[in-house]
Amino acid sequence: MRIPERIVSFQEKNKQLFIKILKIQKRIWLFREIRLRDAIKFTADYMKKSVIAAAVSLAAATLWASLAIAASAPDFNEDSLVNLGDFLLFARAYKSTDPLFDLNENSVVDFGDFVIFVRSFCRPLP
């Protein structure tokens, strides 16, 4: 399963199912594993402002899972503020195809992404 900027997979270890979430940040791969049985009540500290919810159903040895990731504020340097530090990172990525800064997911960092960024600038994060 692929979600923008993230790769989600399911694995079995010691007869327990895990959800593995990979996030590409610059050239670094960050990952988090959670037990599938805990996933329904899981609130991510992984992306401080994102919520990952999973619904699971087992029937005749068939696993069905769905994940939803709420849009997070453009806090690119992850300091819990959208401020000048984030703007400098965003400005460096402007007119690129870096998915981390492509807030409207149109495959290019452009004015539409800037508008989304400005709406969160210097405002309290959820």
PDB file of C-alpha atoms in Angstrom, residues 23-84:
ATOM      1  CA  LYS A  23       8.506   7.769   5.741  1.00  0.00           C
ATOM      2  CA  ILE A  24      10.970   9.225   3.280  1.00  0.00           C
ATOM      3  CA  GLN A  25      12.519  12.398   4.667  1.00  0.00           C
ATOM      4  CA  LYS A  26      15.265  13.796   2.486  1.00  0.00           C
ATOM      5  CA  ARG A  27      17.460  10.722   1.954  1.00  0.00           C
ATOM      6  CA  ILE A  28      16.661   9.182   5.329  1.00  0.00           C
ATOM      7  CA  TRP A  29      14.094   6.406   5.769  1.00  0.00           C
ATOM      8  CA  LEU A  30      12.250   6.621   9.080  1.00  0.00           C
ATOM      9  CA  PHE A  31       9.999   3.765  10.124  1.00  0.00           C
ATOM     10  CA  ARG A  32       7.574   2.813  12.836  1.00  0.00           C
ATOM     11  CA  GLU A  33       6.080  -0.603  13.532  1.00  0.00           C
ATOM     12  CA  ILE A  34       2.881  -1.111  15.468  1.00  0.00           C
ATOM     13  CA  ARG A  35       1.072  -4.284  16.449  1.00  0.00           C
ATOM     14  CA  LEU A  36      -2.031  -4.647  14.349  1.00  0.00           C
ATOM     15  CA  ARG A  37      -4.153  -5.345  17.419  1.00  0.00           C
ATOM     16  CA  ASP A  38      -3.074  -1.967  18.813  1.00  0.00           C
ATOM     17  CA  ALA A  39      -3.546  -0.092  15.544  1.00  0.00           C
ATOM     18  CA  ILE A  40      -7.187   0.802  16.047  1.00  0.00           C
ATOM     19  CA  LYS A  41      -6.393   2.868  19.132  1.00  0.00           C
ATOM     20  CA  PHE A  42      -3.054   4.091  17.850  1.00  0.00           C
ATOM     21  CA  THR A  43      -2.482   7.849  17.742  1.00  0.00           C
ATOM     22  CA  ALA A  44       0.751   8.626  16.022  1.00  0.00           C
ATOM     23  CA  ASP A  45       3.580  10.397  17.713  1.00  0.00           C
ATOM     24  CA  TYR A  46       5.284   9.448  14.461  1.00  0.00           C
ATOM     25  CA  MET A  47       4.076  12.591  12.726  1.00  0.00           C
ATOM     26  CA  LYS A  48       3.046  14.711  15.701  1.00  0.00           C
ATOM     27  CA  LYS A  49       0.038  16.240  13.930  1.00  0.00           C
ATOM     28  CA  SER A  50      -1.096  13.239  11.885  1.00  0.00           C
ATOM     29  CA  VAL A  51      -3.497  10.592  12.971  1.00  0.00           C
ATOM     30  CA  ILE A  52      -3.204   7.069  11.648  1.00  0.00           C
ATOM     31  CA  ALA A  53      -6.291   4.960  12.017  1.00  0.00           C
ATOM     32  CA  ALA A  54      -6.598   1.311  11.029  1.00  0.00           C
ATOM     33  CA  ALA A  55      -9.657  -0.857  10.720  1.00  0.00           C
ATOM     34  CA  VAL A  56      -9.037  -4.583  10.706  1.00  0.00           C
ATOM     35  CA  SER A  57     -11.236  -7.552   9.938  1.00  0.00           C
ATOM     36  CA  LEU A  58     -10.144 -11.192   9.889  1.00  0.00           C
ATOM     37  CA  ALA A  59     -12.377 -13.614   8.032  1.00  0.00           C
ATOM     38  CA  ALA A  60     -11.390 -17.068   6.788  1.00  0.00           C
ATOM     39  CA  ALA A  61      -7.680 -16.226   7.130  1.00  0.00           C
ATOM     40  CA  THR A  62      -8.132 -13.092   5.015  1.00  0.00           C
ATOM     41  CA  LEU A  63      -6.851  -9.799   6.316  1.00  0.00           C
ATOM     42  CA  TRP A  64      -8.520  -6.572   5.344  1.00  0.00           C
ATOM     43  CA  ALA A  65      -7.047  -3.317   6.516  1.00  0.00           C
ATOM     44  CA  SER A  66      -7.491   0.296   5.647  1.00  0.00           C
ATOM     45  CA  LEU A  67      -5.393   3.222   6.732  1.00  0.00           C
ATOM     46  CA  ALA A  68      -6.174   6.900   6.675  1.00  0.00           C
ATOM     47  CA  ILE A  69      -3.674   9.617   7.344  1.00  0.00           C
ATOM     48  CA  ALA A  70      -5.005  13.045   8.120  1.00  0.00           C
ATOM     49  CA  ALA A  71      -3.207  15.935   6.517  1.00  0.00           C
ATOM     50  CA  SER A  72      -0.582  17.398   8.772  1.00  0.00           C
ATOM     51  CA  ALA A  73       0.467  21.005   9.158  1.00  0.00           C
ATOM     52  CA  PRO A  74       3.537  21.981   7.109  1.00  0.00           C
ATOM     53  CA  ASP A  75       5.950  21.751  10.041  1.00  0.00           C
ATOM     54  CA  PHE A  76       8.853  20.529   7.907  1.00  0.00           C
ATOM     55  CA  ASN A  77      11.539  20.790  10.593  1.00  0.00           C
ATOM     56  CA  GLU A  78       9.234  19.122  13.159  1.00  0.00           C
ATOM     57  CA  ASP A  79       9.714  21.718  15.918  1.00  0.00           C
ATOM     58  CA  SER A  80       5.924  21.919  16.551  1.00  0.00           C
ATOM     59  CA  LEU A  81       5.732  25.371  14.966  1.00  0.00           C
ATOM     60  CA  VAL A  82       5.192  26.552  11.409  1.00  0.00           C
ATOM     61  CA  ASN A  83       7.672  29.407  11.300  1.00  0.00           C
ATOM     62  CA  LEU A  84      10.618  30.943   9.453  1.00  0.00           C
TER      63      LEU A  84
END
